[in-house]
Short mmCIF file of C-alpha atoms and ligand atoms in Angstrom, two decimals:
data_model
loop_
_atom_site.label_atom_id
_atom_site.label_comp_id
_atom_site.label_asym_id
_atom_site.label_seq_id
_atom_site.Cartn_x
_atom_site.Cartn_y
_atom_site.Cartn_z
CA UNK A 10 14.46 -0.96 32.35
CA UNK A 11 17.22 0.01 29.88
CA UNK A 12 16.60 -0.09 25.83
CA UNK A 13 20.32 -1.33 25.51
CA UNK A 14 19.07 -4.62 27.29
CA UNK A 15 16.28 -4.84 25.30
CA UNK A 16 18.14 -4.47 22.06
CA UNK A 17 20.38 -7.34 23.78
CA UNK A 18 17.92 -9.42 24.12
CA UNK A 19 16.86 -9.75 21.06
CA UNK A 20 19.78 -9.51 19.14
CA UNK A 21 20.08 -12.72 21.10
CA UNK A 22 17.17 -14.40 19.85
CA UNK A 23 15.51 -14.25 23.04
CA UNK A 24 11.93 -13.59 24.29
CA UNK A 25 10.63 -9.77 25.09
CA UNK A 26 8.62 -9.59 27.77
CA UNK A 27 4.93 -7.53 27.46
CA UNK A 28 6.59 -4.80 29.85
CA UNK A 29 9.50 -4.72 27.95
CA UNK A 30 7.69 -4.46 24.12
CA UNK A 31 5.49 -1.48 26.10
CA UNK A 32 8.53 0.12 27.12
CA UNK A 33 10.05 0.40 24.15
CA UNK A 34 6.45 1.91 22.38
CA UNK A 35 5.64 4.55 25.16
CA UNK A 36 9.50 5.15 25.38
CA UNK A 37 9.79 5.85 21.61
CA UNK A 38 5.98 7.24 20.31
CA UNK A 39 7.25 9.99 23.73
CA UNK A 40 10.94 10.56 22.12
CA UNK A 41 12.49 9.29 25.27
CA UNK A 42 14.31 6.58 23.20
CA UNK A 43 15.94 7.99 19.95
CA UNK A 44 15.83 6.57 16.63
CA UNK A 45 18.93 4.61 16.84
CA UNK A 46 18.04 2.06 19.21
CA UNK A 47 14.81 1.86 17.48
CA UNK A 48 16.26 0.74 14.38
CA UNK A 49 18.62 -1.22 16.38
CA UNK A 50 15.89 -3.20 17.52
CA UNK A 51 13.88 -3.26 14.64
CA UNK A 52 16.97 -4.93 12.65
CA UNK A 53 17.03 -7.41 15.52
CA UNK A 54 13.14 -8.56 14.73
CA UNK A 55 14.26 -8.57 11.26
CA UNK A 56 16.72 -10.95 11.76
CA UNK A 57 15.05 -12.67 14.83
CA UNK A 58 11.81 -12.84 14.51
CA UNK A 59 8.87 -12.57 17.23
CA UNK A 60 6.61 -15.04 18.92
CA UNK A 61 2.85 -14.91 18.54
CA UNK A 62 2.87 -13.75 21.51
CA UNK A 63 5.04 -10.97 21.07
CA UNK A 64 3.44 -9.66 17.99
CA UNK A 65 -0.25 -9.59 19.42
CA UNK A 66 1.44 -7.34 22.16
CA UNK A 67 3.75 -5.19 20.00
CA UNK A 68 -0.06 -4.56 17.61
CA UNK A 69 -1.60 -3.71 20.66
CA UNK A 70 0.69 -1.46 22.65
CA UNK A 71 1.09 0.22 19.29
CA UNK A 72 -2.94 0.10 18.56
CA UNK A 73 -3.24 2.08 22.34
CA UNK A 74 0.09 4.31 21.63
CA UNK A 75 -2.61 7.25 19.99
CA UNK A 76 -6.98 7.99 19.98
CA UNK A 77 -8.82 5.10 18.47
CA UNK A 78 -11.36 6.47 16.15
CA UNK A 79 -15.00 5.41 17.63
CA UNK A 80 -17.02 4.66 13.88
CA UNK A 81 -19.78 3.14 16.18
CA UNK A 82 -22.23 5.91 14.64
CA UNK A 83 -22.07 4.21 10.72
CA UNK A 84 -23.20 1.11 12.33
CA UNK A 85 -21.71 -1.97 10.89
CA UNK A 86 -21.05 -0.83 7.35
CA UNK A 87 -18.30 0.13 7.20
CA UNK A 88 -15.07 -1.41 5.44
CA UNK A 89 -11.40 -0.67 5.07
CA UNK A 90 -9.05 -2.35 2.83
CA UNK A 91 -4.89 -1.97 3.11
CA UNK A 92 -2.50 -3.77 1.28
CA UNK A 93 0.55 -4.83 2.31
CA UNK A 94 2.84 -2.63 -0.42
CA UNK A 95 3.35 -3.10 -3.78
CA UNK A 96 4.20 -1.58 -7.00
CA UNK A 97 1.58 0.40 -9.07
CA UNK A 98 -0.58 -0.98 -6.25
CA UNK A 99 -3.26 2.50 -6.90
CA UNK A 100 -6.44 -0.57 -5.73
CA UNK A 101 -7.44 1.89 -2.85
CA UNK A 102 -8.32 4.81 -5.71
CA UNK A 103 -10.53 2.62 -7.07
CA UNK A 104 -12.04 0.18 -4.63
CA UNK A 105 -12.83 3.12 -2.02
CA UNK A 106 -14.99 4.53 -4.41
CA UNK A 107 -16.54 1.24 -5.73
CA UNK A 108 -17.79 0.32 -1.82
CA UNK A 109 -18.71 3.67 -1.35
CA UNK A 110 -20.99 3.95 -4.19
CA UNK A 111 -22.58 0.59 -3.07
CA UNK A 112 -23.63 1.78 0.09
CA UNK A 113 -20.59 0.80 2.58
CA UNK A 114 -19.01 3.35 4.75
CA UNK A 115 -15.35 3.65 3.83
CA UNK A 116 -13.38 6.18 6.46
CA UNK A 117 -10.11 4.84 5.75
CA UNK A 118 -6.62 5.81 7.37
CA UNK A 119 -3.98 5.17 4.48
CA UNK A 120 0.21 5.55 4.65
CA UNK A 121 2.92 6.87 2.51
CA UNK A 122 5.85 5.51 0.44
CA UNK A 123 7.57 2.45 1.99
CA UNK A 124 10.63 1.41 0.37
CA UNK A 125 10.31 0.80 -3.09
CA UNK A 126 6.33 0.52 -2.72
CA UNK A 127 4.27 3.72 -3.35
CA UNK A 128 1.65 5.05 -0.84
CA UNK A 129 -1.79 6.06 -1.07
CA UNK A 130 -1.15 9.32 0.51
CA UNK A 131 1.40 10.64 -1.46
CA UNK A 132 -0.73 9.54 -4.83
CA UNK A 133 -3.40 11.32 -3.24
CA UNK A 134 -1.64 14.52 -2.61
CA UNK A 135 -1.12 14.54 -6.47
CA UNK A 136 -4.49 16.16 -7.09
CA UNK A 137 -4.50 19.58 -6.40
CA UNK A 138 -6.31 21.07 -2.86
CA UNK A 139 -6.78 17.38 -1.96
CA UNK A 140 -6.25 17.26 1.68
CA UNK A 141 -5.01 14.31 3.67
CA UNK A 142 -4.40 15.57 7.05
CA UNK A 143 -7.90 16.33 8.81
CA UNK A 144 -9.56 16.42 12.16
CA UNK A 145 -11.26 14.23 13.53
CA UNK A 146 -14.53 16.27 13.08
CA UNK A 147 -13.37 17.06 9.51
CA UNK A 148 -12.85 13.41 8.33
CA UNK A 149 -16.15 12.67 10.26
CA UNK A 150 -17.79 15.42 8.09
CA UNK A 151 -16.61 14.17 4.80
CA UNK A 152 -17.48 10.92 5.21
CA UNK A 153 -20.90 11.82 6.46
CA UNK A 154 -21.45 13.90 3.26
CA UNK A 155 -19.37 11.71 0.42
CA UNK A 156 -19.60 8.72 2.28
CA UNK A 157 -15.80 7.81 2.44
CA UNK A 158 -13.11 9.41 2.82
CA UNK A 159 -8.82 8.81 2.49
CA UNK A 160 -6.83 10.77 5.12
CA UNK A 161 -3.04 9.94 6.84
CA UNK A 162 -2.70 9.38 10.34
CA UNK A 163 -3.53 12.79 11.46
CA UNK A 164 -4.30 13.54 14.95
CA UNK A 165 -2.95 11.11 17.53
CA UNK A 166 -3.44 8.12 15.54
CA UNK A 167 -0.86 5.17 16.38
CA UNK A 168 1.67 7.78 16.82
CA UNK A 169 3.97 4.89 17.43
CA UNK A 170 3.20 3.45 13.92
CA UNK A 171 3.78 6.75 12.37
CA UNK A 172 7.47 7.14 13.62
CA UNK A 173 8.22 3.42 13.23
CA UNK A 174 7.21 3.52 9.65
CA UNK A 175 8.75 6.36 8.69
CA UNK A 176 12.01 4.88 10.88
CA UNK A 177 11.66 1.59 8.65
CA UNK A 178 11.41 2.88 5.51
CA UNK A 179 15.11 4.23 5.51
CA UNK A 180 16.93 1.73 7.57
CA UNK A 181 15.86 -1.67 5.14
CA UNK A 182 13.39 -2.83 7.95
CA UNK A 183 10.54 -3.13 6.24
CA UNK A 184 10.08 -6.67 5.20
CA UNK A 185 9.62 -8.46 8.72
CA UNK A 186 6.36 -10.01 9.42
CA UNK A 187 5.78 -8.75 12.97
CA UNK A 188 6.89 -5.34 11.78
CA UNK A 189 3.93 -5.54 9.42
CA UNK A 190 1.47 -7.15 11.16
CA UNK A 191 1.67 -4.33 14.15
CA UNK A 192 2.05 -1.46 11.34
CA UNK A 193 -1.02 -2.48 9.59
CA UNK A 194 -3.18 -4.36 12.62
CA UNK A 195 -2.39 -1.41 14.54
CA UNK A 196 -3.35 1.11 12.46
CA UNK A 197 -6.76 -1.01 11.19
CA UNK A 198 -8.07 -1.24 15.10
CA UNK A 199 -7.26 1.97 15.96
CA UNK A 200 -9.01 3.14 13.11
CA UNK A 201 -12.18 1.34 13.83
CA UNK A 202 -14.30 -0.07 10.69
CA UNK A 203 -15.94 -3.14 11.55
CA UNK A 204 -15.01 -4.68 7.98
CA UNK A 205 -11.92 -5.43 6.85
CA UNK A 206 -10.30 -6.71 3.82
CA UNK A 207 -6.31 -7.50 3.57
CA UNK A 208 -4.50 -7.47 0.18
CA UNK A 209 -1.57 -9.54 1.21
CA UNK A 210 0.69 -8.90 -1.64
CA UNK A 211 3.34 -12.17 -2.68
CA UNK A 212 6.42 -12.35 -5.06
CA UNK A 213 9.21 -10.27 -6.41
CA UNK A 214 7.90 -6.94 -5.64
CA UNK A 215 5.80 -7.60 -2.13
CA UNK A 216 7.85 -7.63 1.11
CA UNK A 217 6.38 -10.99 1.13
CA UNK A 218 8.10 -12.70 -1.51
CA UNK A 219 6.84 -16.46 -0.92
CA UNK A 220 3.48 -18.07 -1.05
CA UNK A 221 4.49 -19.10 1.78
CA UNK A 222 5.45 -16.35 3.92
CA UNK A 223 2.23 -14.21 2.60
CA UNK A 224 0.34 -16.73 3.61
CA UNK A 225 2.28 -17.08 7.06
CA UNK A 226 1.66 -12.91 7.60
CA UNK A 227 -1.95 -13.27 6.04
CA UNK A 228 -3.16 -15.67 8.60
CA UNK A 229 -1.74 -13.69 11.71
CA UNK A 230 -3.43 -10.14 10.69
CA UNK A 231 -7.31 -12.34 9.83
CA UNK A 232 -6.62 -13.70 13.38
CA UNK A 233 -5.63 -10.72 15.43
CA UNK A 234 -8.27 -8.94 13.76
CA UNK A 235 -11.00 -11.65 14.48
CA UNK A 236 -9.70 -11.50 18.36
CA UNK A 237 -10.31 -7.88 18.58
CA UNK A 238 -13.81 -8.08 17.07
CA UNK A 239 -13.45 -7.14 13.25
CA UNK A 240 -15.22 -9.31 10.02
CA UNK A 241 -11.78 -10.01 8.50
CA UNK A 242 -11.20 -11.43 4.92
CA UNK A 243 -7.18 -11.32 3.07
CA UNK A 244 -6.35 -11.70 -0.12
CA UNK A 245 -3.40 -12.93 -1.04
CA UNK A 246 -2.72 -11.52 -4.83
CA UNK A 247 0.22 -11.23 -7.33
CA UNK A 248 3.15 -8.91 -7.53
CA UNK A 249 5.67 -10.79 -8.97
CA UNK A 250 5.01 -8.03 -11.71
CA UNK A 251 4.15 -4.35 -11.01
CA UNK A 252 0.08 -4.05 -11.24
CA UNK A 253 -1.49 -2.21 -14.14
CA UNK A 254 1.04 -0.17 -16.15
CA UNK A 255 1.57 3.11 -14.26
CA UNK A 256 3.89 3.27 -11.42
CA UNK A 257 3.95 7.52 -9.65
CA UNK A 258 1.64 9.32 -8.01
CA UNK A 259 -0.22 11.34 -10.42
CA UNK A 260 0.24 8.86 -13.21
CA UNK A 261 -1.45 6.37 -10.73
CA UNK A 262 -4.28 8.88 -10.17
CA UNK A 263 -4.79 9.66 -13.48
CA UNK A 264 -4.53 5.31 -14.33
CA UNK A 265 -6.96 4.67 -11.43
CA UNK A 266 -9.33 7.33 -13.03
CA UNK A 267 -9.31 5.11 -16.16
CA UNK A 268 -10.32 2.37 -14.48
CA UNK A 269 -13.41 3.88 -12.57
CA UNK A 270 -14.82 5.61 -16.41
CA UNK A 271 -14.17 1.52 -17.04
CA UNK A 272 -12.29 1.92 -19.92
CA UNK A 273 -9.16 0.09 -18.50
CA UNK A 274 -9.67 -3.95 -17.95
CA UNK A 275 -6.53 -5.96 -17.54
CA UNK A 276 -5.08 -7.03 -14.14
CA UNK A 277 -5.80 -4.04 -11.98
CA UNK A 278 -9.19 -3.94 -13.16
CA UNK A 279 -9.37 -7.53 -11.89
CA UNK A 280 -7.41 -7.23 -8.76
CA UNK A 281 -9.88 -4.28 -8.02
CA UNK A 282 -13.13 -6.31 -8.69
CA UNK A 283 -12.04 -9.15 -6.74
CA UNK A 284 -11.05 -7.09 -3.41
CA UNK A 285 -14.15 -4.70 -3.64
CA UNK A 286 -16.32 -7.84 -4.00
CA UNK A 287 -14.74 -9.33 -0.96
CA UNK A 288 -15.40 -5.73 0.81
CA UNK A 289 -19.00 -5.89 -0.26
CA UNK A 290 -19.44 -9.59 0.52
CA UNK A 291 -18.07 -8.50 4.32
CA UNK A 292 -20.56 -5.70 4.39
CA UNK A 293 -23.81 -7.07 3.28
CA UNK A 294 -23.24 -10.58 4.35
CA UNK A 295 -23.74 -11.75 1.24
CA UNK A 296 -21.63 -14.35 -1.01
CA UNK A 297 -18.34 -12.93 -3.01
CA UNK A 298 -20.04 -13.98 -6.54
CA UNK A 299 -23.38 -12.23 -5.88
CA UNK A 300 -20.96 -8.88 -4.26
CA UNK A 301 -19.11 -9.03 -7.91
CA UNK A 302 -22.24 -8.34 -9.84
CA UNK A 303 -22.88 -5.61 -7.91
CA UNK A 304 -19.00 -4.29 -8.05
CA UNK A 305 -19.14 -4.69 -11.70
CA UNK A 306 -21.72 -2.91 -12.16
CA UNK A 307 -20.70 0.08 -10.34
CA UNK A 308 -18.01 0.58 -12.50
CA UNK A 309 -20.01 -0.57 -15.61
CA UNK A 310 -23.21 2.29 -14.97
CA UNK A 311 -20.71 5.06 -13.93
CA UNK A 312 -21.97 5.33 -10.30
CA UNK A 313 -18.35 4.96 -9.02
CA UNK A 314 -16.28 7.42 -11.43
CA UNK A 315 -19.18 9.76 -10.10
CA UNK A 316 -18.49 8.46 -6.24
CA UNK A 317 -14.62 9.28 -6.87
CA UNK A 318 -15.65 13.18 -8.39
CA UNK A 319 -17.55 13.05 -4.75
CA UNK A 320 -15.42 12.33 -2.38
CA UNK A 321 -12.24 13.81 -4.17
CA UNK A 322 -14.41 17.42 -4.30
CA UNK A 323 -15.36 16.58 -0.30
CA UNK A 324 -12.43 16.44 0.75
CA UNK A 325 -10.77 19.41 -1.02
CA UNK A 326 -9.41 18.23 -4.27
CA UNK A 327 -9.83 19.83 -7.20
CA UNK A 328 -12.56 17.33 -9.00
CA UNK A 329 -11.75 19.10 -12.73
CA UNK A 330 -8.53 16.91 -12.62
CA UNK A 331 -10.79 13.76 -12.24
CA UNK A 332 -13.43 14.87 -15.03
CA UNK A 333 -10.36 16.25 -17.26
CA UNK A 334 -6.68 14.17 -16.37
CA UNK A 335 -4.78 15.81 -18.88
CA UNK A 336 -5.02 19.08 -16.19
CA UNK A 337 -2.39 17.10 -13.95
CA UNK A 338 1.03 18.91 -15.00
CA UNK A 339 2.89 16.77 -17.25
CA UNK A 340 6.38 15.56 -16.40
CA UNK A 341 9.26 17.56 -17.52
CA UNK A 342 11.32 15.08 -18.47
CA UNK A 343 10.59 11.82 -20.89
CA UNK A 344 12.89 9.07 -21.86
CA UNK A 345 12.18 5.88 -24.03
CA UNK A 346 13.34 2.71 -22.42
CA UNK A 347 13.44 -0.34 -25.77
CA UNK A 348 14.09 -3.78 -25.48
CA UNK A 349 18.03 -4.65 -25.90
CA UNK A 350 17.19 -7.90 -28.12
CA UNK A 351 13.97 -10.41 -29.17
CA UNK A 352 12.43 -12.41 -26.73
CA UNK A 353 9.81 -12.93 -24.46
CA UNK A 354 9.50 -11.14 -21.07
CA UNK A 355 10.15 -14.23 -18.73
CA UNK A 356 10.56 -12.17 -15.30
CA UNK A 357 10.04 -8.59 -14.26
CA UNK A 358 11.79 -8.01 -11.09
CA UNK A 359 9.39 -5.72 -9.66
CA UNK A 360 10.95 -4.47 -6.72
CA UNK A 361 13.42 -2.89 -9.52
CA UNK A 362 10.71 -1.43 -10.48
CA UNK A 363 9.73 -0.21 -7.41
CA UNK A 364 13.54 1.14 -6.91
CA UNK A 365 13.41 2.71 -11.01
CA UNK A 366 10.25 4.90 -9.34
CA UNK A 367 12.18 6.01 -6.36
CA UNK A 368 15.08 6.86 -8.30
CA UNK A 369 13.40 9.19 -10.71
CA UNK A 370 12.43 10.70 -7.65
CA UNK A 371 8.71 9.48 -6.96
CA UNK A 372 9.41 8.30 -3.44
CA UNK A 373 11.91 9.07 -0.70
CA UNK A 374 15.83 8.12 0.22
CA UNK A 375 15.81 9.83 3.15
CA UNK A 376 12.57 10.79 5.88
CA UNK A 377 12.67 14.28 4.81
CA UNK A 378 12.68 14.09 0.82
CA UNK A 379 10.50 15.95 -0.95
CA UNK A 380 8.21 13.75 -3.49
CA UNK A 381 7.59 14.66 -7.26
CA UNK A 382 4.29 13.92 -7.66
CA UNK A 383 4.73 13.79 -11.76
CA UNK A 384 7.86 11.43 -11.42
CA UNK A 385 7.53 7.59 -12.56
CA UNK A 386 7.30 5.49 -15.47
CA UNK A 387 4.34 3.92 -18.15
CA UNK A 388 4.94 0.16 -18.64
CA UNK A 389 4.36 -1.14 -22.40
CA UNK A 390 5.79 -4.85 -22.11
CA UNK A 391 5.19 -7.06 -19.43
CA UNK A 392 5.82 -10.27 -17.98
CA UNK A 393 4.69 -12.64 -20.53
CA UNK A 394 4.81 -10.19 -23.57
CA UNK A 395 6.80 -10.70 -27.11
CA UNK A 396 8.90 -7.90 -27.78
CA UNK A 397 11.23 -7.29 -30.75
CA UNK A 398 14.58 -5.41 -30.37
CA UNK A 399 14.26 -1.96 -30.12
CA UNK A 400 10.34 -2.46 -29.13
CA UNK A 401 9.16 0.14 -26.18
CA UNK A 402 9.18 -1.59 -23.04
CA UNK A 403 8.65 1.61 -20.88
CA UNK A 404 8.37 5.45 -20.52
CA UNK A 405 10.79 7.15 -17.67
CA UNK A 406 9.30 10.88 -16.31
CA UNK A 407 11.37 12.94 -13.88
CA UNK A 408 11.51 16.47 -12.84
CA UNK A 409 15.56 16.02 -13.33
CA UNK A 410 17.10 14.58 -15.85
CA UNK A 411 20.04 13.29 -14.24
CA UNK A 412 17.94 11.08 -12.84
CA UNK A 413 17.51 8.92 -15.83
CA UNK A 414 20.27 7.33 -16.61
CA UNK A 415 20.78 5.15 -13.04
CA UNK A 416 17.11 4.72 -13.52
CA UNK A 417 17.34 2.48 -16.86
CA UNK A 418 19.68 0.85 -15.78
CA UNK A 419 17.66 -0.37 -12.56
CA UNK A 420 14.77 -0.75 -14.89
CA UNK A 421 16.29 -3.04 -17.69
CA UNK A 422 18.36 -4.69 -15.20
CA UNK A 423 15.17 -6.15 -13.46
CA UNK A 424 14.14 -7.65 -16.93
CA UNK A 425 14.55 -11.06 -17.33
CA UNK A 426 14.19 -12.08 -21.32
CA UNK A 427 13.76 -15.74 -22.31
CA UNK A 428 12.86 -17.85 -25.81
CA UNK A 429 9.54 -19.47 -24.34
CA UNK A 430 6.26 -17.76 -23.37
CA UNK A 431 6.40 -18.17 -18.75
CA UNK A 432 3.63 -20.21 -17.44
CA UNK A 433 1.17 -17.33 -16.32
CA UNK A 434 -0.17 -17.16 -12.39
CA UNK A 435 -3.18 -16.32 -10.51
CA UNK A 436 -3.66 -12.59 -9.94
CA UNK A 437 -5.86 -13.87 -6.75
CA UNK A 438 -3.50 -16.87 -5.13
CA UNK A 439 -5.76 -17.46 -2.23
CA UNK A 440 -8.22 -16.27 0.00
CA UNK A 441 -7.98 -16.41 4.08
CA UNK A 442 -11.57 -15.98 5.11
N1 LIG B 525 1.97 -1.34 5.07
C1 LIG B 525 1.97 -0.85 6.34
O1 LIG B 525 1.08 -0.09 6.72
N2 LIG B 525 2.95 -1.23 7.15
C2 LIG B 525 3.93 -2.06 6.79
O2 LIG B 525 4.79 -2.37 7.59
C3 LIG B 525 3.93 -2.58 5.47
C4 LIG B 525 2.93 -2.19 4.64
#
């Protein structure tokens, strides 16, 4: 079997076979096939597409390509939740520690930077001495003392994921829906929790930028899950706009801390209670209106700012920057972004946003770049908002200046001004129980 033909085939819109789709996963996750014909052929699905068929066997021969973690011990309690990339998306900061503090198990495998959407892991590695790469024994040991616990794919975890997704993120072949469905499903099985919940993300700054087409990749991850023997529930939620106002890694962390001390209540506040109820609602069996009292209250008597100090201190981190955020270094570099003219904010284009963060160096260009953890931008004004010329719409921060000034311009040119207030949308389009 030759990858050339492979990459022929589908180039030419036709079928893989399952021996060919395992080929190409053992071939690649061993190095025998280099990254060229990998992205050759992931640009092919891009354009092409994959059956049902072929995406149930790409998840799996990925799933298999590593260990699959064996969480039989916590019984069925435990949950994981992934989203499907967005901007400012920080929900797994705040809804880990939520389910923890209500009992569920969380021992959750979470990614890095893709494209212009941020990663868990890299946010995470903005609190000093946190650690995200652990054993096996070690992640087993912090979740058995804090009762979750956020690591990368360490180990020999979907190796094949890990190379694929750090492939994808630099050659534009991200936004594919049997790309993502094998990234994520394959990463979620091989991880093992018994629960879990999807946040499907839809609109200018998901990959999925239709109702449509989230609901289309929504409805194939609840189903493969389902067939391998997971309680699966997706969400499919805004991000037409970024969510909450911080978009970086440690001004994330420090936003997500807010949130937990429940002194921060607009739409990530929401977004969290509504995907930590469905979490709960998985776990206990019990309704998603009777989980959200529960959820609320979590966040309302302190128990999960106090489950975040926890787990954060378990697994390394230093938990003075959660008790004290103003430790986190501050960025060296601050510029004011203000509103060119009167108007309202019709549109935010927020995979501009997305781009604005990457640009002032909070994510990567190429595989190897190094991240700066204090690089990204406050919003003020958003979607929806009046704002008067010369009104702040956003703070830039950077650890280089130079950065800045392609940065605006991505920023404001992802603004969309118009005379009359836009009609406002769901945070929470649907669910796919
Ligand atoms: N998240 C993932 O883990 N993989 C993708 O392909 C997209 C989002």
């Amino acid at each position: 079997m030759r990858m050339y033909d492979i990459i022929r085939k589908k180039r030419d819109k036709e079928e893989l076979t399952d021996e060919e789709i395992a080929f190409f996963i053992k071939g690649y996750t061993d190095g025998d096939i280099p990254d060229y014909q990998a992205s050759a052929l992931c640009m092919a699905i891009v354009l092409n597409g994959m059956s049902d068929r072929e995406t149930a066997v790409l998840t799996d021969c990925m799933a298999r390509s590593g260990d699959m973690l064996d969480l039989s011990r916590y019984g069925d309690k435990t949950v994981d939740k992934h989203s499907t990339g967005g901007v400012g998306d920080k929900t797994s900061l705040i809804v880990g520690p939520i389910a923890a503090a209500l009992g569920a198990t969380v021992a959750k495998m979470s990614g890095r930077a893709l494209g212009h959407t941020g990663g868990t892991l890299d946010k995470l590695e903005a609190i000093p001495g946190y650690v995200t790469g652990l054993t096996d024994e070690e992640f087993f040991s912090v979740v058995d003392r804090a009762g979750m616990a956020i690591i990368g794919q360490t180990g020999n975890l979907t190796p094949a994921d890990k190379k694929l997704y750090a492939l994808r993120d630099v050659t534009a072949t991200v936004d594919s829906i049997p790309l993502i469905v094998s990234s994520i499903m394959s990463k979620k099985l091989a991880a093992g929790s018994k629960n879990i919940v999807l946040d499907v993300k839809c609109g200018s700054g998901a990959f999925m930028k239709t109702l449509e087409d989230a609901e289309k990749l929504a409805r194939s991850m609840v189903e493969i899950g389902r067939r391998c023997g997971r309680n699966m529930t997706a969400l499919i939620t805004d991000m037409d706009k970024p969510l909450g106002k911080a978009v970086g890694n440690a001004l994330e962390v420090k936003e997500a801390i807010e949130v937990l001390r429940g002194n921060e209540k607009g739409d990530l506040y929401e977004v969290c209670v509504a995907l930590a109820s469905e979490m709960i609602a998985l776990v206990k069996g019990i309704p998603a209106k009777d989980a959200e009292k529960q959820v609320i209250g979590a966040i309302e008597d302190g128990s999960a700012y106090k489950k975040m100090i926890e787990w954060v201190k378990t697994q390394g981190g230093d938990p003075r920057y959660i008790e004290d955020p103003s430790l986190f270094p501050a960025p060296k570099y601050a510029k004011r972004v203000c509103s060119p003219r009167d108007g309202y904010i019709g549109r935010m284009d927020a995979e501009k946003v997305g781009t604005t963060e990457v640009l002032l160096g909070a994510g990567r260009i190429t595989k190897t770049d190094e991240i700066d953890h204090t690089a990204g931008l406050h919003i003020e004004k958003k979607t929806g908002d009046y704002v008067k010329k010369g009104d702040l719409l956003c703070t830039l921060y950077t650890g280089n200046e130079a950065r800045f000034a392609e940065a605006e311009k991505r920023y404001l040119s992802g603004i969309v001004f118009s005379e009359t207030a836009p009609a406002p949308v769901p945070l929470v389009y649907k669910i796919v129980r």
